[in-house]
mmCIF file of C-alpha atoms and ligand atoms in Angstrom:
data_model
loop_
_atom_site.group_PDB
_atom_site.id
_atom_site.type_symbol
_atom_site.label_atom_id
_atom_site.label_comp_id
_atom_site.label_asym_id
_atom_site.label_seq_id
_atom_site.Cartn_x
_atom_site.Cartn_y
_atom_site.Cartn_z
ATOM 1 C CA MET A 1 -11.492 -1.254 10.780
ATOM 2 C CA LYS A 2 -13.181 1.128 13.190
ATOM 3 C CA ILE A 3 -13.253 -0.530 16.575
ATOM 4 C CA LEU A 4 -14.941 0.362 19.860
ATOM 5 C CA VAL A 5 -13.556 -1.120 23.081
ATOM 6 C CA THR A 6 -15.679 -0.650 26.213
ATOM 7 C CA GLY A 7 -13.788 -0.787 29.500
ATOM 8 C CA GLY A 8 -10.711 0.410 27.590
ATOM 9 C CA ALA A 9 -9.066 2.048 30.610
ATOM 10 C CA GLY A 10 -9.345 -1.163 32.599
ATOM 11 C CA PHE A 11 -6.901 -4.007 32.909
ATOM 12 C CA MET A 12 -7.823 -6.298 30.014
ATOM 13 C CA GLY A 13 -9.393 -3.515 27.926
ATOM 14 C CA SER A 14 -6.248 -1.385 27.902
ATOM 15 C CA TRP A 15 -4.055 -4.313 26.859
ATOM 16 C CA LEU A 16 -6.565 -5.081 24.100
ATOM 17 C CA VAL A 17 -6.596 -1.457 22.891
ATOM 18 C CA ASP A 18 -2.794 -1.509 22.662
ATOM 19 C CA GLU A 19 -2.854 -4.787 20.724
ATOM 20 C CA LEU A 20 -5.446 -3.456 18.259
ATOM 21 C CA LEU A 21 -3.488 -0.222 17.766
ATOM 22 C CA LYS A 22 -0.351 -2.291 17.146
ATOM 23 C CA ARG A 23 -2.275 -4.093 14.410
ATOM 24 C CA GLY A 24 -3.077 -0.747 12.749
ATOM 25 C CA HIS A 25 -6.746 -0.263 13.635
ATOM 26 C CA ASP A 26 -8.672 2.903 14.388
ATOM 27 C CA VAL A 27 -9.608 2.384 18.055
ATOM 28 C CA THR A 28 -12.047 4.266 20.263
ATOM 29 C CA SER A 29 -11.885 3.388 23.931
ATOM 30 C CA VAL A 30 -14.756 4.190 26.295
ATOM 31 C CA ASP A 31 -14.595 3.939 30.066
ATOM 32 C CA ASP A 32 -16.160 5.765 33.013
ATOM 33 C CA LEU A 33 -12.963 5.253 35.068
ATOM 34 C CA SER A 34 -14.961 3.597 37.857
ATOM 35 C CA GLY A 35 -12.370 0.816 37.910
ATOM 36 C CA GLY A 36 -9.894 1.859 35.225
ATOM 37 C CA PHE A 37 -7.170 4.473 35.139
ATOM 38 C CA MET A 38 -6.042 7.172 32.712
ATOM 39 C CA ARG A 39 -2.493 5.824 33.174
ATOM 40 C CA ASN A 40 -3.650 2.745 31.200
ATOM 41 C CA VAL A 41 -4.984 4.733 28.226
ATOM 42 C CA SER A 42 -2.821 4.904 25.124
ATOM 43 C CA PRO A 43 -2.475 8.409 23.647
ATOM 44 C CA LYS A 44 -2.882 6.744 20.239
ATOM 45 C CA CYS A 45 -6.550 5.835 20.747
ATOM 46 C CA LYS A 46 -9.574 8.110 20.890
ATOM 47 C CA PHE A 47 -10.672 8.049 24.529
ATOM 48 C CA ILE A 48 -14.205 8.870 25.685
ATOM 49 C CA LYS A 49 -14.991 9.102 29.392
ATOM 50 C CA MET A 50 -18.559 7.881 29.652
ATOM 51 C CA ASP A 51 -20.758 5.473 31.564
ATOM 52 C CA VAL A 52 -22.048 2.930 29.037
ATOM 53 C CA ARG A 53 -25.274 2.707 31.032
ATOM 54 C CA ASN A 54 -26.049 5.995 29.270
ATOM 55 C CA LYS A 55 -28.243 4.875 26.329
ATOM 56 C CA LYS A 56 -28.043 8.113 24.295
ATOM 57 C CA GLY A 57 -24.278 8.301 24.738
ATOM 58 C CA VAL A 58 -23.872 4.695 23.574
ATOM 59 C CA ASP A 59 -26.007 5.399 20.467
ATOM 60 C CA LYS A 60 -23.607 8.213 19.556
ATOM 61 C CA ILE A 61 -20.328 6.348 20.025
ATOM 62 C CA VAL A 62 -21.431 3.247 18.097
ATOM 63 C CA LYS A 63 -22.050 5.246 14.886
ATOM 64 C CA GLY A 64 -19.672 4.099 12.113
ATOM 65 C CA VAL A 65 -18.182 1.291 14.227
ATOM 66 C CA ASP A 66 -17.367 -2.052 12.522
ATOM 67 C CA ILE A 67 -16.445 -4.130 15.568
ATOM 68 C CA ILE A 68 -17.391 -3.823 19.236
ATOM 69 C CA PHE A 69 -15.319 -5.453 21.971
ATOM 70 C CA HIS A 70 -17.453 -5.161 25.110
ATOM 71 C CA LEU A 71 -15.346 -5.511 28.262
ATOM 72 C CA ALA A 72 -16.831 -2.878 30.593
ATOM 73 C CA ALA A 73 -18.158 -4.581 33.715
ATOM 74 C CA TYR A 74 -17.614 -4.886 37.421
ATOM 75 C CA ALA A 75 -16.255 -8.403 37.737
ATOM 76 C CA ALA A 76 -16.401 -8.698 41.537
ATOM 77 C CA GLU A 77 -17.789 -12.222 41.573
ATOM 78 C CA GLY A 78 -17.551 -12.777 45.340
ATOM 79 C CA GLN A 79 -19.034 -9.361 46.138
ATOM 80 C CA SER A 80 -21.882 -9.801 43.648
ATOM 81 C CA VAL A 81 -23.705 -12.025 46.187
ATOM 82 C CA PHE A 82 -23.720 -9.059 48.602
ATOM 83 C CA SER A 83 -24.210 -6.164 46.128
ATOM 84 C CA PRO A 84 -26.524 -7.612 43.477
ATOM 85 C CA ILE A 85 -28.497 -4.437 42.689
ATOM 86 C CA GLU A 86 -25.559 -2.269 41.640
ATOM 87 C CA ILE A 87 -23.454 -5.051 40.125
ATOM 88 C CA ASN A 88 -26.314 -6.373 37.980
ATOM 89 C CA ASP A 89 -27.036 -2.856 36.767
ATOM 90 C CA ILE A 90 -23.389 -2.338 35.753
ATOM 91 C CA ASN A 91 -23.108 -5.707 34.063
ATOM 92 C CA ILE A 92 -26.489 -5.931 32.310
ATOM 93 C CA THR A 93 -27.619 -2.431 31.255
ATOM 94 C CA PRO A 94 -24.583 -1.704 29.016
ATOM 95 C CA MET A 95 -25.139 -4.925 27.061
ATOM 96 C CA ASN A 96 -28.728 -3.907 26.256
ATOM 97 C CA ASN A 97 -27.623 -0.405 25.192
ATOM 98 C CA LEU A 98 -24.790 -1.737 23.041
ATOM 99 C CA LEU A 99 -26.925 -4.397 21.360
ATOM 100 C CA VAL A 100 -29.615 -1.929 20.305
ATOM 101 C CA ALA A 101 -26.974 0.497 19.044
ATOM 102 C CA ALA A 102 -25.117 -2.331 17.245
ATOM 103 C CA VAL A 103 -28.270 -3.365 15.367
ATOM 104 C CA ASN A 104 -29.231 0.210 14.454
ATOM 105 C CA ASN A 105 -25.717 1.031 13.251
ATOM 106 C CA ASN A 106 -25.011 -2.188 11.298
ATOM 107 C CA VAL A 107 -22.060 -3.284 13.433
ATOM 108 C CA LYS A 108 -20.396 -6.280 11.746
ATOM 109 C CA ARG A 109 -19.053 -8.175 14.740
ATOM 110 C CA PHE A 110 -19.633 -8.048 18.501
ATOM 111 C CA VAL A 111 -17.077 -9.682 20.815
ATOM 112 C CA PHE A 112 -18.112 -10.050 24.451
ATOM 113 C CA THR A 113 -15.900 -11.005 27.385
ATOM 114 C CA SER A 114 -18.153 -13.229 29.447
ATOM 115 C CA SER A 115 -16.555 -15.362 32.160
ATOM 116 C CA MET A 116 -15.835 -18.873 33.351
ATOM 117 C CA ALA A 117 -18.279 -17.924 36.150
ATOM 118 C CA VAL A 118 -21.168 -19.017 33.880
ATOM 119 C CA TYR A 119 -20.222 -22.697 34.434
ATOM 120 C CA GLY A 120 -20.788 -22.555 38.192
ATOM 121 C CA ASP A 121 -19.942 -25.604 40.294
ATOM 122 C CA GLN A 122 -19.694 -28.285 37.595
ATOM 123 C CA LYS A 123 -17.136 -30.999 36.915
ATOM 124 C CA THR A 124 -13.766 -29.582 35.843
ATOM 125 C CA PRO A 125 -12.357 -28.890 33.370
ATOM 126 C CA PHE A 126 -15.263 -26.786 32.111
ATOM 127 C CA ASP A 127 -15.769 -27.174 28.406
ATOM 128 C CA GLU A 128 -17.847 -25.030 26.116
ATOM 129 C CA SER A 129 -20.443 -27.745 25.452
ATOM 130 C CA MET A 130 -21.586 -27.710 29.109
ATOM 131 C CA ILE A 131 -24.880 -26.017 29.902
ATOM 132 C CA PRO A 132 -24.089 -22.988 32.094
ATOM 133 C CA LYS A 133 -25.217 -23.157 35.720
ATOM 134 C CA PRO A 134 -23.937 -19.914 37.262
ATOM 135 C CA GLU A 135 -23.727 -19.827 41.061
ATOM 136 C CA ASP A 136 -23.800 -16.094 41.743
ATOM 137 C CA PRO A 137 -25.167 -12.788 40.388
ATOM 138 C CA TYR A 138 -21.959 -12.064 38.461
ATOM 139 C CA GLY A 139 -22.136 -15.397 36.610
ATOM 140 C CA ILE A 140 -25.872 -14.970 36.058
ATOM 141 C CA SER A 141 -25.375 -11.487 34.596
ATOM 142 C CA LYS A 142 -22.688 -12.786 32.235
ATOM 143 C CA TYR A 143 -24.946 -15.621 31.075
ATOM 144 C CA TYR A 144 -27.794 -13.154 30.528
ATOM 145 C CA CYS A 145 -25.478 -11.054 28.337
ATOM 146 C CA GLU A 146 -24.311 -14.094 26.374
ATOM 147 C CA MET A 147 -27.896 -15.115 25.630
ATOM 148 C CA MET A 148 -28.943 -11.585 24.664
ATOM 149 C CA LEU A 149 -25.958 -11.349 22.323
ATOM 150 C CA LYS A 150 -26.671 -14.684 20.642
ATOM 151 C CA THR A 151 -30.372 -13.874 20.278
ATOM 152 C CA PHE A 152 -29.778 -10.446 18.764
ATOM 153 C CA ALA A 153 -26.946 -11.608 16.486
ATOM 154 C CA GLU A 154 -29.150 -14.383 15.101
ATOM 155 C CA THR A 155 -32.179 -12.136 14.693
ATOM 156 C CA PHE A 156 -30.409 -9.161 13.144
ATOM 157 C CA ASP A 157 -27.630 -10.952 11.238
ATOM 158 C CA PHE A 158 -24.381 -9.781 12.740
ATOM 159 C CA GLU A 159 -21.445 -11.900 13.892
ATOM 160 C CA PHE A 160 -20.682 -12.563 17.527
ATOM 161 C CA VAL A 161 -17.959 -14.200 19.587
ATOM 162 C CA VAL A 162 -18.297 -14.972 23.298
ATOM 163 C CA ILE A 163 -14.999 -15.205 25.161
ATOM 164 C CA ARG A 164 -14.954 -16.835 28.591
ATOM 165 C CA PRO A 165 -11.663 -15.762 30.192
ATOM 166 C CA HIS A 166 -10.581 -17.148 33.541
ATOM 167 C CA ASN A 167 -8.459 -15.682 36.345
ATOM 168 C CA VAL A 168 -6.536 -13.226 34.200
ATOM 169 C CA TYR A 169 -3.754 -11.331 35.986
ATOM 170 C CA GLY A 170 -0.787 -9.107 35.217
ATOM 171 C CA PRO A 171 0.453 -5.529 35.055
ATOM 172 C CA ARG A 172 -2.250 -2.791 35.049
ATOM 173 C CA GLN A 173 -4.685 -4.870 37.129
ATOM 174 C CA ASN A 174 -6.489 -2.781 39.741
ATOM 175 C CA ILE A 175 -4.653 -3.977 42.857
ATOM 176 C CA ALA A 176 -6.479 -1.434 45.057
ATOM 177 C CA ASP A 177 -9.793 -3.289 44.753
ATOM 178 C CA PRO A 178 -10.281 -5.396 47.907
ATOM 179 C CA PHE A 179 -13.113 -7.378 46.285
ATOM 180 C CA ARG A 180 -11.475 -8.938 43.272
ATOM 181 C CA ASN A 181 -8.406 -10.555 41.759
ATOM 182 C CA VAL A 182 -6.747 -12.589 44.423
ATOM 183 C CA LEU A 183 -3.142 -12.222 43.221
ATOM 184 C CA GLY A 184 -3.398 -8.423 43.074
ATOM 185 C CA ILE A 185 -5.048 -8.290 46.509
ATOM 186 C CA TRP A 186 -2.229 -10.365 48.019
ATOM 187 C CA ILE A 187 0.497 -8.311 46.304
ATOM 188 C CA ASN A 188 -1.051 -5.077 47.553
ATOM 189 C CA ARG A 189 -1.511 -6.390 51.096
ATOM 190 C CA ILE A 190 2.123 -7.533 51.232
ATOM 191 C CA MET A 191 3.291 -4.131 49.933
ATOM 192 C CA ASN A 192 1.138 -2.576 52.699
ATOM 193 C CA ASN A 193 2.945 -4.835 55.195
ATOM 194 C CA LYS A 194 -0.045 -7.112 55.812
ATOM 195 C CA PRO A 195 -0.149 -10.897 55.365
ATOM 196 C CA PRO A 196 -2.218 -12.357 52.513
ATOM 197 C CA ILE A 197 -5.702 -13.692 53.335
ATOM 198 C CA ILE A 198 -6.998 -17.052 52.091
ATOM 199 C CA TYR A 199 -10.730 -17.821 52.343
ATOM 200 C CA GLY A 200 -11.371 -21.501 53.147
ATOM 201 C CA ASP A 201 -8.605 -24.128 53.278
ATOM 202 C CA GLY A 202 -6.724 -22.917 50.185
ATOM 203 C CA HIS A 203 -7.214 -26.222 48.378
ATOM 204 C CA GLN A 204 -9.429 -24.484 45.827
ATOM 205 C CA THR A 205 -7.926 -24.714 42.328
ATOM 206 C CA ARG A 206 -7.760 -22.173 39.513
ATOM 207 C CA ALA A 207 -5.847 -21.749 36.240
ATOM 208 C CA PHE A 208 -4.328 -18.271 36.409
ATOM 209 C CA SER A 209 -3.895 -16.731 32.971
ATOM 210 C CA PHE A 210 -1.311 -14.116 32.123
ATOM 211 C CA ILE A 211 -2.543 -11.012 30.315
ATOM 212 C CA GLU A 212 0.175 -11.123 27.615
ATOM 213 C CA ASP A 213 -1.032 -14.599 26.597
ATOM 214 C CA VAL A 214 -4.757 -13.831 26.746
ATOM 215 C CA THR A 215 -4.785 -10.499 24.870
ATOM 216 C CA PRO A 216 -3.780 -11.663 21.359
ATOM 217 C CA ALA A 217 -6.454 -14.398 21.462
ATOM 218 C CA ILE A 218 -9.159 -11.872 22.394
ATOM 219 C CA ALA A 219 -7.990 -9.539 19.634
ATOM 220 C CA ASN A 220 -8.102 -12.407 17.120
ATOM 221 C CA ALA A 221 -11.781 -12.919 18.003
ATOM 222 C CA GLY A 222 -12.536 -9.671 16.204
ATOM 223 C CA PHE A 223 -11.149 -10.839 12.877
ATOM 224 C CA TYR A 224 -10.897 -14.613 12.425
ATOM 225 C CA ASP A 225 -13.615 -16.337 10.359
ATOM 226 C CA LYS A 226 -13.147 -19.638 12.173
ATOM 227 C CA CYS A 227 -14.425 -18.270 15.490
ATOM 228 C CA VAL A 228 -17.629 -16.632 14.249
ATOM 229 C CA ASN A 229 -20.680 -17.282 16.446
ATOM 230 C CA GLN A 230 -18.640 -19.395 18.852
ATOM 231 C CA VAL A 231 -18.326 -19.481 22.625
ATOM 232 C CA ILE A 232 -14.672 -19.964 23.599
ATOM 233 C CA ASN A 233 -12.827 -20.347 26.913
ATOM 234 C CA VAL A 234 -9.619 -18.313 26.996
ATOM 235 C CA GLY A 235 -6.843 -18.835 29.501
ATOM 236 C CA SER A 236 -4.128 -21.083 30.838
ATOM 237 C CA GLU A 237 -4.186 -24.846 31.331
ATOM 238 C CA GLU A 238 -1.837 -24.668 34.370
ATOM 239 C CA VAL A 239 -3.974 -25.619 37.366
ATOM 240 C CA THR A 240 -2.743 -24.309 40.735
ATOM 241 C CA SER A 241 -4.168 -24.442 44.243
ATOM 242 C CA ILE A 242 -4.781 -21.171 46.038
ATOM 243 C CA ASN A 243 -2.211 -22.239 48.681
ATOM 244 C CA ASP A 244 0.443 -22.779 45.988
ATOM 245 C CA ALA A 245 -0.435 -19.549 44.200
ATOM 246 C CA CYS A 246 0.002 -17.719 47.505
ATOM 247 C CA LYS A 247 3.424 -19.326 48.008
ATOM 248 C CA ILE A 248 4.484 -18.161 44.522
ATOM 249 C CA VAL A 249 3.404 -14.580 45.304
ATOM 250 C CA LEU A 250 5.176 -14.592 48.697
ATOM 251 C CA GLU A 251 8.372 -15.984 47.131
ATOM 252 C CA SER A 252 8.279 -13.552 44.262
ATOM 253 C CA MET A 253 7.943 -10.652 46.709
ATOM 254 C CA GLY A 254 10.675 -12.019 48.994
ATOM 255 C CA SER A 255 8.191 -11.976 51.894
ATOM 256 C CA ASP A 256 8.284 -14.083 55.102
ATOM 257 C CA PHE A 257 4.563 -13.638 55.812
ATOM 258 C CA GLU A 258 2.361 -16.685 56.405
ATOM 259 C CA PRO A 259 -1.186 -16.452 54.994
ATOM 260 C CA ILE A 260 -4.128 -15.824 57.340
ATOM 261 C CA TYR A 261 -7.035 -18.255 56.871
ATOM 262 C CA GLU A 262 -10.612 -16.881 57.009
ATOM 263 C CA PRO A 263 -13.889 -18.836 56.651
ATOM 264 C CA ALA A 264 -14.819 -19.836 53.080
ATOM 265 C CA ARG A 265 -16.974 -17.320 51.224
ATOM 266 C CA PRO A 266 -20.579 -18.238 50.440
ATOM 267 C CA ARG A 267 -21.027 -19.761 46.960
ATOM 268 C CA GLU A 268 -17.333 -19.760 46.067
ATOM 269 C CA VAL A 269 -16.759 -22.615 43.608
ATOM 270 C CA LYS A 270 -14.052 -24.992 44.858
ATOM 271 C CA HIS A 271 -12.508 -26.063 41.568
ATOM 272 C CA ALA A 272 -12.735 -23.883 38.482
ATOM 273 C CA PHE A 273 -10.634 -24.246 35.354
ATOM 274 C CA CYS A 274 -11.348 -24.813 31.688
ATOM 275 C CA THR A 275 -10.439 -26.808 28.615
ATOM 276 C CA ILE A 276 -8.349 -24.772 26.214
ATOM 277 C CA GLU A 277 -8.405 -26.802 22.978
ATOM 278 C CA LYS A 278 -11.093 -24.683 21.320
ATOM 279 C CA SER A 279 -9.175 -21.455 21.940
ATOM 280 C CA GLN A 280 -5.982 -23.032 20.605
ATOM 281 C CA LYS A 281 -7.782 -24.090 17.426
ATOM 282 C CA LEU A 282 -10.029 -21.084 16.816
ATOM 283 C CA LEU A 283 -8.071 -18.183 18.334
ATOM 284 C CA ASP A 284 -4.458 -19.457 18.238
ATOM 285 C CA TYR A 285 -4.274 -19.148 22.045
ATOM 286 C CA LYS A 286 -0.948 -20.216 23.577
ATOM 287 C CA THR A 287 0.275 -20.168 27.195
ATOM 288 C CA LYS A 288 3.748 -18.656 27.053
ATOM 289 C CA ASN A 289 3.991 -17.542 30.689
ATOM 290 C CA ASN A 290 3.547 -19.967 33.562
ATOM 291 C CA LEU A 291 2.337 -18.624 36.902
ATOM 292 C CA LYS A 292 5.829 -18.076 38.317
ATOM 293 C CA LYS A 293 6.954 -16.112 35.275
ATOM 294 C CA GLY A 294 3.748 -14.066 35.080
ATOM 295 C CA VAL A 295 3.705 -13.254 38.801
ATOM 296 C CA LYS A 296 7.322 -12.084 38.590
ATOM 297 C CA LYS A 297 6.359 -9.597 35.848
ATOM 298 C CA MET A 298 3.278 -8.468 37.793
ATOM 299 C CA VAL A 299 5.250 -7.974 41.008
ATOM 300 C CA GLU A 300 7.890 -5.893 39.178
ATOM 301 C CA TRP A 301 5.120 -3.640 37.840
ATOM 302 C CA ALA A 302 3.321 -3.455 41.216
ATOM 303 C CA LYS A 303 6.517 -2.359 42.928
ATOM 304 C CA GLU A 304 6.794 0.457 40.381
ATOM 305 C CA ILE A 305 3.322 1.823 41.207
ATOM 306 C CA GLY A 306 3.827 1.047 44.911
ATOM 307 C CA PRO A 307 1.339 0.157 47.675
ATOM 308 C CA GLN A 308 -2.226 1.256 46.936
ATOM 309 C CA LYS A 309 -4.855 2.413 49.425
ATOM 310 C CA PRO A 310 -7.801 -0.029 49.260
ATOM 311 C CA SER A 311 -10.699 1.484 47.345
ATOM 312 C CA TYR A 312 -14.202 0.236 48.167
ATOM 313 C CA ARG A 313 -16.141 1.168 45.016
ATOM 314 C CA ILE A 314 -19.561 -0.250 45.657
ATOM 315 C CA PRO A 315 -21.051 -0.590 49.131
ATOM 316 C CA LEU A 316 -22.261 -3.954 50.373
ATOM 317 C CA GLU A 317 -26.055 -4.054 49.977
ATOM 318 C CA ILE A 318 -26.193 -7.120 52.253
ATOM 319 C CA THR A 319 -23.827 -7.664 55.177
ATOM 320 C CA LYS A 320 -25.374 -10.890 56.465
ATOM 321 C CA LYS A 321 -22.853 -13.757 55.835
ATOM 322 C CA ALA A 322 -20.357 -11.354 54.207
ATOM 323 C CA PRO A 323 -16.661 -11.884 55.116
ATOM 324 C CA LYS A 324 -15.787 -9.771 58.162
ATOM 325 C CA VAL A 325 -12.768 -8.257 56.376
ATOM 326 C CA TRP A 326 -15.215 -6.775 53.856
ATOM 327 C CA VAL A 327 -17.837 -5.600 56.372
ATOM 328 C CA GLN A 328 -15.228 -4.042 58.675
ATOM 329 C CA LYS A 329 -13.093 -2.811 55.736
ATOM 330 C CA LEU A 330 -9.992 -4.511 57.107
ATOM 331 C CA MET A 331 -8.184 -4.787 53.775
HETATM 332 N N1 NAD B 1 -9.769 -10.339 34.909
HETATM 333 C C1 NAD B 1 -10.325 -11.527 34.874
HETATM 334 O O1 NAD B 1 -9.812 -12.480 35.451
HETATM 335 C C2 NAD B 1 -11.589 -11.774 34.096
HETATM 336 C C3 NAD B 1 -12.048 -13.099 33.995
HETATM 337 C C4 NAD B 1 -13.216 -13.338 33.287
HETATM 338 C C5 NAD B 1 -13.879 -12.304 32.674
HETATM 339 N N2 NAD B 1 -13.415 -11.028 32.783
HETATM 340 C C6 NAD B 1 -14.172 -9.969 32.113
HETATM 341 O O2 NAD B 1 -13.293 -9.200 31.329
HETATM 342 C C7 NAD B 1 -13.696 -7.832 31.328
HETATM 343 C C8 NAD B 1 -12.556 -6.945 31.765
HETATM 344 O O3 NAD B 1 -12.183 -7.274 33.097
HETATM 345 P P1 NAD B 1 -10.962 -6.596 33.821
HETATM 346 O O4 NAD B 1 -10.385 -7.616 34.714
HETATM 347 O O5 NAD B 1 -10.104 -5.914 32.845
HETATM 348 O O6 NAD B 1 -11.718 -5.521 34.750
HETATM 349 P P2 NAD B 1 -11.425 -3.968 34.974
HETATM 350 O O7 NAD B 1 -12.287 -3.554 36.108
HETATM 351 O O8 NAD B 1 -9.977 -3.704 35.065
HETATM 352 O O9 NAD B 1 -11.978 -3.326 33.640
HETATM 353 C C9 NAD B 1 -13.315 -3.012 33.435
HETATM 354 C C10 NAD B 1 -13.388 -1.571 33.012
HETATM 355 O O10 NAD B 1 -14.750 -1.246 32.740
HETATM 356 C C11 NAD B 1 -14.979 0.060 33.206
HETATM 357 N N3 NAD B 1 -16.409 0.185 33.457
HETATM 358 C C12 NAD B 1 -17.149 -0.495 34.376
HETATM 359 N N4 NAD B 1 -18.435 -0.127 34.293
HETATM 360 C C13 NAD B 1 -18.506 0.799 33.309
HETATM 361 C C14 NAD B 1 -19.572 1.543 32.765
HETATM 362 N N5 NAD B 1 -20.828 1.393 33.202
HETATM 363 N N6 NAD B 1 -19.299 2.410 31.761
HETATM 364 C C15 NAD B 1 -18.035 2.567 31.299
HETATM 365 N N7 NAD B 1 -16.983 1.870 31.774
HETATM 366 C C16 NAD B 1 -17.220 1.003 32.772
HETATM 367 C C17 NAD B 1 -14.144 0.205 34.450
HETATM 368 O O11 NAD B 1 -13.844 1.559 34.758
HETATM 369 C C18 NAD B 1 -12.905 -0.589 34.088
HETATM 370 O O12 NAD B 1 -11.909 0.249 33.546
HETATM 371 C C19 NAD B 1 -14.920 -7.768 32.226
HETATM 372 O O13 NAD B 1 -16.068 -7.859 31.406
HETATM 373 C C20 NAD B 1 -14.819 -8.995 33.089
HETATM 374 O O14 NAD B 1 -16.074 -9.431 33.522
HETATM 375 C C21 NAD B 1 -12.285 -10.745 33.490
#
């Protein structure tokens, strides 16, 4: 199978590329390196450095492709409220380009990594039968992409799978990004000799999902018949409060820091975790690493790459109501 992975130099994309190569596929990885790294790119794949907002470029790279896994995005959910112009452009334009190219090049299957963010502030656990009610631009952009994919797949007769991952973490995550991935932000702050920051009271709950568990399920979405045209949550069933997750990170790093508490961020959903039965049935998903075990592996990797200088990729377009640590770049 000839496979195209967008966002292939990123965290989840690079793990997926490796998994697909391991399974013997011919993999092309495309990434503009805005959030990914060459250190993540396997020498065994064909790598193209390109912005997938480039329509002509996308037309070219989709030629002859059987399966697209579309992961390229900027998943800064909290920041998306304050930088909606740029983040919507990054998250929406590539989907339109890829869909048109997929139709014109007879792509057989299109797998899209959406997000749990589409559920918004509904009753947990979120299950796939709920009508999405996204709370922020990131969630709205993901829901837009899901609906475009479903509409085009139905109209032009190709297969699709929508994956809704949640709070994925592990080695290769971009820990230099001050706007996303709480565990990585904490690990990097502690390595930079700064205490971790918690927004709100820390009683928020999430189900953190380890990359080694999530990747095989996403890869399976490209090939299994039983998941065709389905929307499927992917991630762990282990629900943890932000306070407890922070304790696990501090313990794993052998740190004596106490977290600093900052005001809650606008529109942050308090409780967000998903049902996992559908992914177990349709994608053979299994949680093999609990949070303690996964964090230990992530911390070992983070210590190898060492403390990272925070990198502010996209400026805040709105500063009103934005956390002061973001406005003043205190990370
Ligand atoms: N990590 C999570 O917890 C999580 C949860 C739910 C959904 N997702 C989704 O999974 C996907 C992968 O997330 P990730 O955590 O690996 O993020 P990531 O930032 O590590 O990877 C995304 C990659 O896309 C690339 N990219 C961004 N815009 C691009 C563009 N216009 N053209 C080419 N490349 C571009 C970046 O350089 C980066 O390497 C995203 O679609 C994200 O929304 C992630």
